[in-house]
Amino acid sequence: MAGLARLEYRGYDSAGIAVVTADREHLAMAKKAGKLAILAQELKDRPLPPGTVAIGHTRWATHGAPTDSNAHPHMAAGGRIAIIHNGIIENYASLRSELEAVGVVFSSDTDTEVAGHMIAAEVDDGKDLAQAMRDVTRRLEGAFTLLAIDAREPQTVVGARRNSPLVVGLGDGENFLGSDVVAFIEYTKKALELGQDEVVEITPDRVVVTDASGAVVARAPYTIDWDATAAEKGGFSTFMEKEIHDEPAAVADTLRDRFNEFGKLKLDGGLIADTILGSIDKIIVLACGTSSYAGLVAKYAIEHWCRIPVEVEYSHEFRYRDPVVSVKTLVVAISQSGETMDTIMAMRYAQQQGASVIAIVNVQGSTIAREADAVLYTRAGPEIAVASTKALVAQITATYLLGMFLAELRGNKFPGEVRAILEQLGEMPAKIQRVLDTAEPIRALARSMAGERTILFLGRHVGYPVALEGALKLKELAYIHAEGFAAGELKHGPIALVEKDLPIFVILPSPNGPGSLHSKVLSNIQEVRARGARTIVLAEEGDEVAAKYASEIFYLPEAPVLLTPLLALIPLQIFACELAGAKGNDVDQPRNLAKSVTVE
Ligand code: F6R
């Protein structure tokens, strides 16, 4: 149950566990719709018999509503077999018809249950559980992590994966399986990744990995470089607040010791030859949601520093539109979890077209990190709150590193120029800390705005992705209608939304520096104020005119314009978090969401 609690961020529509007990014919099971707390209460009211081998699951519904019967585990063979599943079995309908034709009765609407009955049929034929799993997964299409237990093999749990994560935790006289290491970090820091289409069999003292044909595969374990306390709230009442406060460290850690003595970026794995990086003619950033906004910030920075065109595309749009990709394309896949199915699929498509892929990923050993040609880890530590915060600032930082490296490699910047930007970047963690230390007024504002129905966000240049993220955070956490716009776009249509007292956040650029858009954004503010809007302005310290344009104003430390998203994002994250809290929402687990979207 403690492991499930740590995994609950991945899905929280329903939860269940199945336990091997002394009864060699039947497993014991409890499962309930709703959050894990409801299952915990059920187990208190009706405890399961004791056991030391069990599987458990928290669900994010795809096939079948979040009900008790659709919750996992699913039983088969009259309660002898139980299985749990992440992902989608795409050919489940035809498999289900096949099973129903031979008299199998289903007790749920899920795609998962077919796999249970198929495994039951194989073990009935005399196969052991691992062999049954291999034979069944061969017939499944789609994405899955599957775990199964059998009352007649009381010491064993068998797992399999395709396109969905599964990690083994190696303990002393005990072993674990989890879709994320957080599930077992309390017990061991030694882990082992499973490859595509591999099957693993664990007992208390043995771990055997086999490929689809049954041949044993040797896999080297690795050590998880953070401990259980990193995945705890550390005195904050929510993970989100804690993670926002982790942001100075997330940026500092991501920057630490990144360039070698020859000015070469130290990657965390893999390699893309300098000759390839020197000859690429475009970059495509692939990502979803918040991570895609890191890509948008990167576009401004990398195009400016490196003079290479940068396209930013949602992973789920990319591979369905015949994109122009070649060996001269560098794909940058950005993902906190490293398991977002849309991004995995898009990245594979790009690789098939000959592109090199560098992954910017937070979770060590995740699928995207493993499959990319090279990986640059963000060192944000575990991000548990479902809505992303610290991972985003770490991702933006990593794209800056990549941009500076490419700029020097390709001769667009002298080493001294790169060092100067790196120094400015090195000052950002302290500046983020100052934003955090002075955030009480934004919290108070958020609490006073819990009744608002619509809030808009405007920004230009790098302020534009910040506006998009401000709106996304508010939608996700506070369930308020929010939209982010490029401020210049407003007059082309969206300004029709503006009415008296409509709150509009504006990210105002610095008045200093060449080509500043300060006066342009001030004009945009005038346009909405003339129509009655209430403008909440984020301005640079020392900006003397900004206050005149603001109903409320918040000042941010001065920074080079390309680096300002690292500061401007923070008050917007805090605002959304606080407002959602004031509405009584579950900030860490907003409704309808799951942290890693492992289905396409
Ligand atoms: C928003 C959020 C999502 C993720 C998106 C991509 O707060 O968390 O929009 O950013 O699902 O996830 P990753 O980065 O894991 O690929």
XYZ file of C-alpha atoms and ligand atoms in Angstrom:
616
model
C 0.000 0.000 0.000
C 2.904 2.386 0.690
C 4.322 1.615 -2.737
C 0.945 2.238 -4.340
C 0.647 5.534 -2.479
C 3.886 6.673 -4.081
C 2.642 5.558 -7.485
C -0.798 7.054 -7.111
C 0.300 10.123 -9.089
C 0.151 7.940 -12.205
C -3.556 7.295 -11.887
C -6.105 7.523 -9.140
C -9.487 6.480 -10.516
C -9.461 3.193 -8.615
C -7.031 0.883 -6.855
C -6.695 -2.742 -5.849
C -4.400 -5.475 -4.607
C -4.300 -9.264 -4.870
C -2.367 -11.390 -2.395
C -1.091 -14.960 -2.516
C -2.254 -16.660 0.681
C -1.935 -20.157 2.121
C -4.820 -21.261 -0.120
C -3.187 -22.824 -3.218
C -6.308 -22.458 -5.388
C -7.497 -18.922 -4.702
C -5.923 -15.516 -4.361
C -7.337 -12.894 -2.020
C -8.291 -9.559 -3.567
C -9.646 -6.139 -2.667
C -10.358 -3.360 -5.153
C -12.333 -0.135 -5.038
C -13.234 2.775 -7.292
C -11.811 6.105 -6.142
C -8.549 7.078 -4.552
C -6.251 4.777 -2.634
C -7.646 6.005 0.691
C -10.932 4.251 -0.147
C -9.112 0.966 -0.694
C -7.199 1.513 2.561
C -10.508 1.903 4.406
C -11.865 -1.238 2.732
C -8.804 -3.183 3.890
C -9.320 -1.899 7.411
C -12.984 -2.934 7.384
C -12.370 -6.263 5.666
C -8.692 -7.212 6.042
C -7.180 -9.677 3.563
C -5.466 -12.817 4.881
C -1.717 -12.331 5.394
C 0.721 -13.003 2.550
C 4.156 -11.934 1.330
C 3.606 -12.007 -2.428
C 1.168 -9.508 -3.887
C 0.422 -7.240 -6.806
C -1.245 -3.836 -6.620
C -2.413 -1.190 -9.047
C -3.705 2.356 -9.263
C -5.703 3.028 -12.391
C -6.223 5.819 -14.887
C -9.262 4.648 -16.836
C -9.043 4.118 -20.583
C -11.409 1.219 -21.347
C -14.324 1.065 -18.937
C -15.483 3.615 -16.373
C -13.711 3.904 -13.013
C -15.867 1.404 -11.096
C -15.104 -1.345 -8.570
C -15.438 -4.055 -11.205
C -13.181 -2.299 -13.713
C -10.507 -1.703 -11.058
C -7.443 -3.954 -11.250
C -6.429 -6.677 -10.400
C -8.560 -8.843 -12.648
C -9.042 -12.469 -11.717
C -9.155 -15.487 -13.989
C -9.244 -19.282 -13.630
C -11.811 -19.014 -10.852
C -9.611 -16.784 -8.694
C -6.365 -18.675 -9.191
C -4.747 -16.084 -11.470
C -4.693 -12.309 -10.993
C -3.262 -9.699 -13.314
C -2.701 -5.935 -13.404
C -1.989 -3.849 -16.467
C -0.877 -0.407 -17.594
C -1.393 0.620 -21.210
C -3.912 -0.364 -23.862
C -4.374 -3.762 -25.487
C -5.454 -2.565 -28.902
C -6.740 -5.897 -30.246
C -8.722 -6.680 -27.099
C -12.121 -6.643 -28.845
C -11.279 -9.533 -31.171
C -9.543 -11.432 -28.360
C -12.570 -10.940 -26.155
C -14.922 -12.304 -28.837
C -12.652 -15.315 -29.236
C -12.747 -16.014 -25.490
C -16.490 -15.416 -25.201
C -17.038 -17.883 -28.060
C -15.499 -20.611 -25.887
C -17.598 -19.686 -22.876
C -15.394 -17.306 -20.891
C -17.507 -14.907 -18.835
C -16.108 -11.405 -18.331
C -16.618 -9.426 -15.177
C -15.369 -6.030 -16.402
C -15.406 -3.719 -19.442
C -11.638 -3.444 -19.523
C -9.192 -4.398 -22.241
C -7.039 -5.897 -19.482
C -9.252 -8.781 -18.520
C -8.631 -10.611 -21.815
C -4.979 -11.036 -20.895
C -5.956 -12.660 -17.584
C -8.183 -15.222 -19.234
C -5.575 -15.916 -21.901
C -2.943 -16.565 -19.236
C -5.415 -18.796 -17.379
C -5.889 -20.896 -20.529
C -2.116 -21.309 -20.916
C -1.508 -22.363 -17.296
C -4.438 -24.767 -17.586
C -2.451 -26.349 -20.419
C 0.350 -26.986 -17.934
C 2.675 -24.065 -18.711
C 4.365 -22.194 -15.902
C 3.389 -18.566 -15.407
C 6.434 -17.090 -17.170
C 5.921 -19.261 -20.253
C 2.219 -18.440 -20.240
C 3.061 -14.726 -20.108
C 5.477 -15.025 -23.040
C 2.935 -16.889 -25.148
C 0.128 -14.478 -24.346
C 2.055 -11.231 -24.842
C 3.072 -12.423 -28.303
C -0.601 -12.228 -29.268
C -1.242 -8.794 -27.754
C -1.055 -5.574 -29.754
C -0.539 -2.157 -28.219
C 1.224 -1.054 -25.084
C 1.381 -2.875 -21.821
C 3.057 -3.559 -18.587
C 1.483 -6.729 -17.232
C 2.057 -8.447 -13.909
C 0.541 -11.782 -12.964
C 0.430 -14.080 -9.954
C -0.799 -17.662 -9.702
C -1.988 -19.248 -6.437
C -0.159 -22.433 -7.450
C 3.209 -20.642 -7.829
C 3.047 -18.902 -4.460
C 6.558 -17.393 -4.476
C 6.495 -15.861 -7.951
C 5.444 -12.662 -9.677
C 5.803 -12.524 -13.453
C 5.948 -9.277 -15.426
C 6.169 -8.263 -19.079
C 6.452 -4.979 -20.890
C 6.016 -3.455 -24.317
C 6.107 0.328 -24.756
C 5.235 0.812 -21.105
C 7.698 0.976 -18.210
C 8.578 -1.776 -15.735
C 11.499 -1.627 -13.337
C 12.829 -4.356 -11.049
C 13.948 -3.446 -7.531
C 16.683 -5.751 -6.265
C 16.448 -6.305 -2.522
C 18.016 -8.660 -0.032
C 15.768 -11.718 0.259
C 13.014 -9.701 -1.411
C 12.483 -8.307 -4.902
C 10.075 -5.780 -6.364
C 8.451 -4.716 -9.591
C 7.152 -1.227 -10.223
C 6.300 1.049 -13.100
C 8.503 3.640 -11.397
C 11.316 3.217 -8.881
C 9.397 5.348 -6.360
C 7.276 2.242 -5.717
C 10.176 0.492 -3.965
C 12.764 3.201 -3.233
C 12.004 2.801 0.483
C 13.446 -0.731 0.335
C 16.218 -0.661 -2.246
C 18.173 1.719 -4.471
C 19.369 -1.051 -6.757
C 17.258 -1.340 -9.882
C 17.207 -3.061 -13.218
C 15.407 -1.934 -16.361
C 13.519 -4.316 -18.588
C 13.873 -4.072 -22.354
C 11.103 -4.138 -24.912
C 9.119 -7.415 -25.007
C 11.035 -8.938 -22.123
C 9.479 -11.075 -19.423
C 10.715 -11.097 -15.842
C 10.097 -13.639 -13.135
C 10.854 -12.653 -9.554
C 10.886 -14.677 -6.370
C 12.262 -13.486 -3.002
C 15.793 -14.494 -3.993
C 15.845 -14.694 -7.782
C 15.255 -12.430 -10.789
C 15.216 -13.990 -14.245
C 14.767 -11.878 -17.358
C 13.977 -13.571 -20.656
C 13.282 -12.334 -24.160
C 10.180 -13.250 -26.137
C 11.706 -16.590 -27.156
C 12.503 -17.546 -23.564
C 16.287 -17.019 -23.821
C 17.770 -15.565 -20.632
C 18.856 -11.913 -20.992
C 21.646 -10.460 -18.833
C 20.829 -6.953 -17.633
C 23.145 -4.828 -15.510
C 21.623 -3.226 -12.413
C 22.047 0.497 -11.712
C 21.873 2.559 -8.562
C 19.143 5.142 -8.121
C 20.869 8.414 -7.307
C 18.291 9.865 -4.924
C 16.689 8.449 -1.822
C 13.223 8.047 -0.377
C 13.205 11.459 1.331
C 13.386 13.144 -2.097
C 9.993 11.609 -2.834
C 8.394 12.931 0.365
C 6.716 16.229 1.154
C 9.491 17.500 3.418
C 7.290 19.620 5.676
C 5.111 21.088 2.902
C 1.443 20.235 2.867
C 1.463 19.213 -0.795
C 4.030 17.756 -3.168
C 3.386 20.643 -5.525
C 4.412 23.269 -2.976
C 7.477 21.239 -2.122
C 8.381 20.830 -5.768
C 7.993 24.550 -6.483
C 10.388 25.160 -3.599
C 12.791 22.616 -5.108
C 13.161 24.778 -8.215
C 16.375 26.632 -7.346
C 18.022 23.254 -6.666
C 16.525 21.707 -9.825
C 18.146 24.409 -11.957
C 21.440 24.388 -10.040
C 21.717 20.591 -10.178
C 20.897 20.487 -13.877
C 23.692 23.011 -14.517
C 26.310 21.378 -12.328
C 29.526 20.210 -13.975
C 28.172 20.185 -17.504
C 31.100 21.213 -19.707
C 34.443 19.434 -19.931
C 37.780 21.210 -20.283
C 37.359 21.355 -24.089
C 34.003 23.091 -23.847
C 32.134 19.936 -24.764
C 28.761 19.258 -23.189
C 28.875 16.240 -20.899
C 25.950 14.060 -21.884
C 24.550 11.483 -19.487
C 24.553 8.678 -22.001
C 24.937 7.912 -25.688
C 26.697 10.029 -28.223
C 25.908 12.015 -31.339
C 29.064 12.683 -33.336
C 30.201 16.312 -33.567
C 30.265 15.897 -37.349
C 26.528 15.212 -37.271
C 25.760 18.036 -34.853
C 27.890 20.352 -36.972
C 25.941 19.581 -40.122
C 22.316 19.537 -38.956
C 20.112 22.014 -40.768
C 17.154 22.020 -38.407
C 16.024 21.019 -34.944
C 12.609 19.606 -34.159
C 11.547 19.595 -30.536
C 8.998 16.869 -29.738
C 7.090 17.017 -26.477
C 3.628 17.300 -24.962
C 1.945 19.657 -22.530
C 4.180 21.547 -20.165
C 7.297 19.934 -21.628
C 6.389 21.373 -25.025
C 6.547 24.859 -23.504
C 10.157 24.167 -22.533
C 10.588 23.476 -26.254
C 9.003 26.816 -27.166
C 11.406 28.670 -24.876
C 14.242 26.667 -26.445
C 13.173 27.811 -29.901
C 13.781 31.452 -28.988
C 17.128 30.726 -27.322
C 18.579 28.205 -29.766
C 17.581 30.093 -32.913
C 19.139 33.240 -31.452
C 22.355 31.598 -30.309
C 22.863 29.013 -33.051
C 21.055 30.362 -36.126
C 19.465 26.948 -36.728
C 15.725 26.792 -37.433
C 13.883 25.169 -34.521
C 10.398 23.715 -34.922
C 8.412 22.753 -31.849
C 5.737 20.174 -32.336
C 3.362 18.198 -30.177
C 4.531 14.596 -30.403
C 1.007 13.375 -31.115
C 0.677 15.590 -34.209
C 4.145 14.991 -35.579
C 4.122 11.505 -36.988
C 0.686 11.729 -38.532
C 1.456 14.550 -40.967
C 4.355 13.316 -43.093
C 6.896 15.689 -41.532
C 10.100 16.651 -43.324
C 12.832 14.803 -41.421
C 16.268 13.736 -42.643
C 19.717 12.736 -41.422
C 20.343 16.468 -41.080
C 17.549 16.838 -38.531
C 18.294 16.838 -34.826
C 15.264 15.849 -32.788
C 15.146 16.992 -29.177
C 12.624 14.881 -27.244
C 11.668 16.563 -23.970
C 9.889 14.570 -21.286
C 9.799 14.593 -17.520
C 8.714 10.975 -17.201
C 10.510 9.627 -20.254
C 7.438 7.425 -20.728
C 4.948 9.626 -22.583
C 3.722 7.312 -25.293
C 3.097 10.073 -27.854
C 6.692 11.230 -27.512
C 8.119 7.699 -27.611
C 6.271 6.981 -30.845
C 7.205 10.319 -32.433
C 10.851 9.834 -31.495
C 10.922 6.347 -33.010
C 9.357 7.672 -36.194
C 12.028 10.377 -36.453
C 14.781 7.805 -35.892
C 13.366 5.662 -38.689
C 13.675 8.693 -41.000
C 17.373 8.973 -40.111
C 17.220 11.790 -37.568
C 19.440 11.768 -34.489
C 17.564 12.141 -31.222
C 18.776 13.770 -28.054
C 16.462 13.282 -25.089
C 16.017 15.757 -22.248
C 14.489 13.545 -19.587
C 14.065 13.609 -15.822
C 13.534 9.938 -15.006
C 16.712 7.886 -15.132
C 16.589 4.793 -17.301
C 13.154 5.583 -18.737
C 12.183 4.477 -22.230
C 12.896 7.797 -23.953
C 16.266 8.065 -22.199
C 17.195 4.545 -23.285
C 16.041 4.767 -26.873
C 17.409 8.196 -27.738
C 20.833 8.436 -29.377
C 21.989 10.634 -26.508
C 20.477 11.811 -23.253
C 20.840 14.900 -21.120
C 19.171 14.354 -17.765
C 17.387 17.128 -15.962
C 18.291 16.702 -12.344
C 15.033 17.859 -10.816
C 14.667 14.762 -8.617
C 11.392 12.855 -8.446
C 8.370 14.936 -9.420
C 5.324 13.464 -7.704
C 2.636 16.145 -8.070
C 0.770 15.377 -11.261
C 1.110 18.891 -12.685
C 4.688 19.602 -13.647
C 6.625 22.486 -12.059
C 10.260 21.879 -11.187
C 10.759 19.572 -14.161
C 9.850 22.449 -16.477
C 12.485 24.855 -15.165
C 15.041 22.046 -15.294
C 14.040 21.240 -18.891
C 14.392 24.867 -19.927
C 17.826 24.932 -18.283
C 18.876 21.799 -20.164
C 17.803 23.286 -23.497
C 19.939 26.351 -22.755
C 22.911 24.041 -22.175
C 22.266 22.277 -25.445
C 21.899 25.608 -27.254
C 25.175 26.956 -25.900
C 27.002 23.760 -26.758
C 25.698 23.803 -30.338
C 26.480 27.514 -30.684
C 30.124 26.927 -29.775
C 30.455 23.705 -31.755
C 29.066 25.313 -34.877
C 31.121 28.483 -34.512
C 28.221 30.829 -33.771
C 29.633 31.819 -30.417
C 33.139 32.121 -29.016
C 33.922 30.076 -25.905
C 34.098 33.319 -23.907
C 30.586 34.274 -24.992
C 29.261 30.892 -23.964
C 30.997 31.208 -20.606
C 29.362 34.600 -20.063
C 25.880 33.145 -20.685
C 26.704 30.202 -18.419
C 27.657 32.622 -15.669
C 24.349 34.448 -16.045
C 22.592 31.109 -15.955
C 24.526 30.227 -12.811
C 22.923 33.235 -11.093
C 19.400 32.043 -11.812
C 18.927 29.647 -8.855
C 19.497 32.508 -6.381
C 17.100 34.720 -8.327
C 14.442 31.988 -8.350
C 14.921 31.716 -4.596
C 14.215 35.457 -4.289
C 10.983 35.024 -6.234
C 9.979 32.232 -3.852
C 10.902 34.286 -0.791
C 8.750 37.206 -1.890
C 5.725 35.268 -3.131
C 3.282 35.959 -0.291
C 1.431 38.774 -2.172
C 0.783 36.485 -5.148
C -0.598 33.853 -2.766
C -2.910 36.403 -1.188
C -4.094 37.497 -4.623
C -4.771 33.870 -5.575
C -6.874 33.288 -2.462
C -8.957 36.357 -3.287
C -9.621 35.131 -6.831
C -11.052 31.680 -6.147
C -14.430 32.814 -7.505
C -13.149 33.865 -10.964
C -14.499 31.975 -13.954
C -12.018 33.047 -16.658
C -8.451 34.303 -16.456
C -6.274 35.183 -19.448
C -2.483 35.269 -19.764
C -0.549 37.405 -22.242
C 3.107 37.321 -23.157
C 5.361 37.982 -26.124
C 8.626 36.401 -27.225
C 9.765 34.107 -24.369
C 6.864 35.481 -22.338
C 4.490 33.703 -24.713
C 5.283 30.124 -23.587
C 5.174 31.441 -20.018
C 1.617 32.684 -20.664
C 0.644 29.309 -22.120
C 2.004 27.503 -19.075
C 0.325 29.938 -16.660
C -2.999 29.112 -18.293
C -2.358 25.361 -18.370
C -1.468 25.270 -14.670
C -4.645 27.117 -13.782
C -6.835 24.822 -15.876
C -5.241 21.691 -14.475
C -5.186 22.658 -10.827
C -8.020 25.111 -10.332
C -10.401 23.919 -13.090
C -10.797 27.529 -14.188
C -11.133 28.453 -17.820
C -7.802 30.009 -18.688
C -6.071 30.824 -21.945
C -2.631 32.019 -22.845
C -2.075 34.238 -25.868
C 0.790 35.844 -27.685
C -0.019 39.421 -26.689
C 0.204 40.661 -30.268
C -2.403 38.145 -31.373
C -5.043 39.482 -29.038
C -6.306 42.185 -31.362
C -6.753 39.592 -34.114
C -9.716 38.025 -32.354
C -9.422 37.046 -28.687
C -9.831 40.648 -27.512
C -13.549 40.084 -28.056
C -13.439 38.037 -24.833
C -12.370 41.039 -22.770
C -15.034 42.592 -20.592
C -15.151 44.643 -17.426
C -13.013 43.255 -14.572
C -11.752 40.244 -16.543
C -8.425 39.342 -14.898
C -5.518 39.257 -17.345
C -1.974 38.348 -16.339
C 0.633 40.096 -18.456
C 4.283 39.060 -18.590
C 5.980 42.376 -19.310
C 9.484 42.216 -20.804
C 12.333 44.318 -19.427
C 12.447 47.920 -20.670
C 16.204 47.511 -21.168
C 18.182 45.779 -23.850
C 18.185 45.927 -27.627
C 14.912 45.203 -29.363
C 12.943 45.174 -26.118
C 9.263 44.521 -26.620
C 8.441 46.496 -23.478
C 6.616 49.305 -25.234
C 4.753 46.899 -27.523
C 3.421 44.943 -24.549
C 2.494 48.187 -22.781
C 0.368 48.990 -25.828
C -1.262 45.575 -25.575
C -2.019 46.309 -21.917
C -3.603 49.636 -22.907
C -5.818 47.831 -25.380
C -7.289 45.519 -22.753
C -7.475 48.147 -20.022
C -9.455 50.384 -22.368
C -12.021 47.576 -22.407
C -12.205 47.278 -18.643
C -9.762 44.401 -17.962
C -8.046 44.032 -14.603
C -4.339 43.685 -15.450
C -2.015 41.737 -13.202
C 1.477 42.548 -14.382
C 4.760 40.700 -13.862
C 7.478 43.313 -14.429
C 11.217 43.597 -13.934
C 12.479 45.258 -10.764
C 13.254 48.891 -11.494
C 10.698 49.173 -14.295
C 9.351 52.576 -13.422
C 6.436 52.829 -15.783
C 4.898 49.354 -15.377
C 2.883 50.166 -12.255
C 0.795 52.705 -14.174
C -0.515 49.931 -16.371
C -1.279 47.458 -13.624
C -4.197 46.796 -11.310
C -1.732 44.565 -9.413
C 1.995 44.375 -10.000
C 4.656 41.834 -9.033
C 8.328 42.475 -9.610
C 10.860 39.881 -10.724
C 14.658 40.077 -10.478
C 16.455 41.435 -13.530
C 17.813 38.773 -15.923
C 18.857 38.460 -19.600
C 15.674 38.261 -21.603
C 16.153 34.690 -22.867
C 16.538 33.444 -19.296
C 13.509 35.272 -17.854
C 11.058 32.334 -18.197
C 12.926 30.694 -15.306
C 11.653 33.552 -13.133
C 8.292 34.496 -14.642
C 6.951 30.946 -14.476
C 7.304 30.729 -10.711
C 4.614 33.218 -9.606
C 2.190 31.673 -12.091
C 2.793 28.192 -10.668
C 2.342 29.522 -7.140
C -0.815 31.398 -8.164
C -2.443 28.294 -9.659
C -1.422 26.093 -6.732
C -2.703 28.522 -4.129
C -5.951 29.275 -5.930
C -6.657 25.567 -6.392
C -5.969 25.005 -2.682
C -8.351 27.836 -1.810
C -11.054 26.099 -3.856
C -10.450 22.915 -1.899
C -9.074 21.024 -4.904
C -6.574 18.215 -4.616
C -3.490 20.043 -5.866
C -1.300 16.970 -6.212
C -3.885 14.849 -7.965
C -6.162 17.006 -10.095
C -9.251 15.355 -11.511
C -9.102 13.338 -14.748
C -5.304 13.493 -15.030
C -2.409 11.081 -14.677
C 1.207 12.017 -14.455
C 2.680 9.945 -17.209
C 0.394 9.455 -20.125
C 1.500 6.022 -21.225
C -1.259 5.576 -23.771
C -1.398 7.224 -27.176
C 1.218 19.509 -17.067
C 1.849 18.214 -17.280
C 1.712 17.573 -18.606
C 3.040 16.938 -19.022
C 2.864 16.142 -20.312
C 4.177 15.547 -20.785
O 1.412 19.977 -15.783
O 2.461 17.689 -16.385
O 1.270 18.470 -19.579
O 3.992 17.958 -19.182
O 1.940 15.118 -20.110
O 4.706 14.678 -19.840
P 6.227 14.263 -19.857
O 7.037 15.495 -19.647
O 6.388 13.266 -18.772
O 6.492 13.684 -21.229
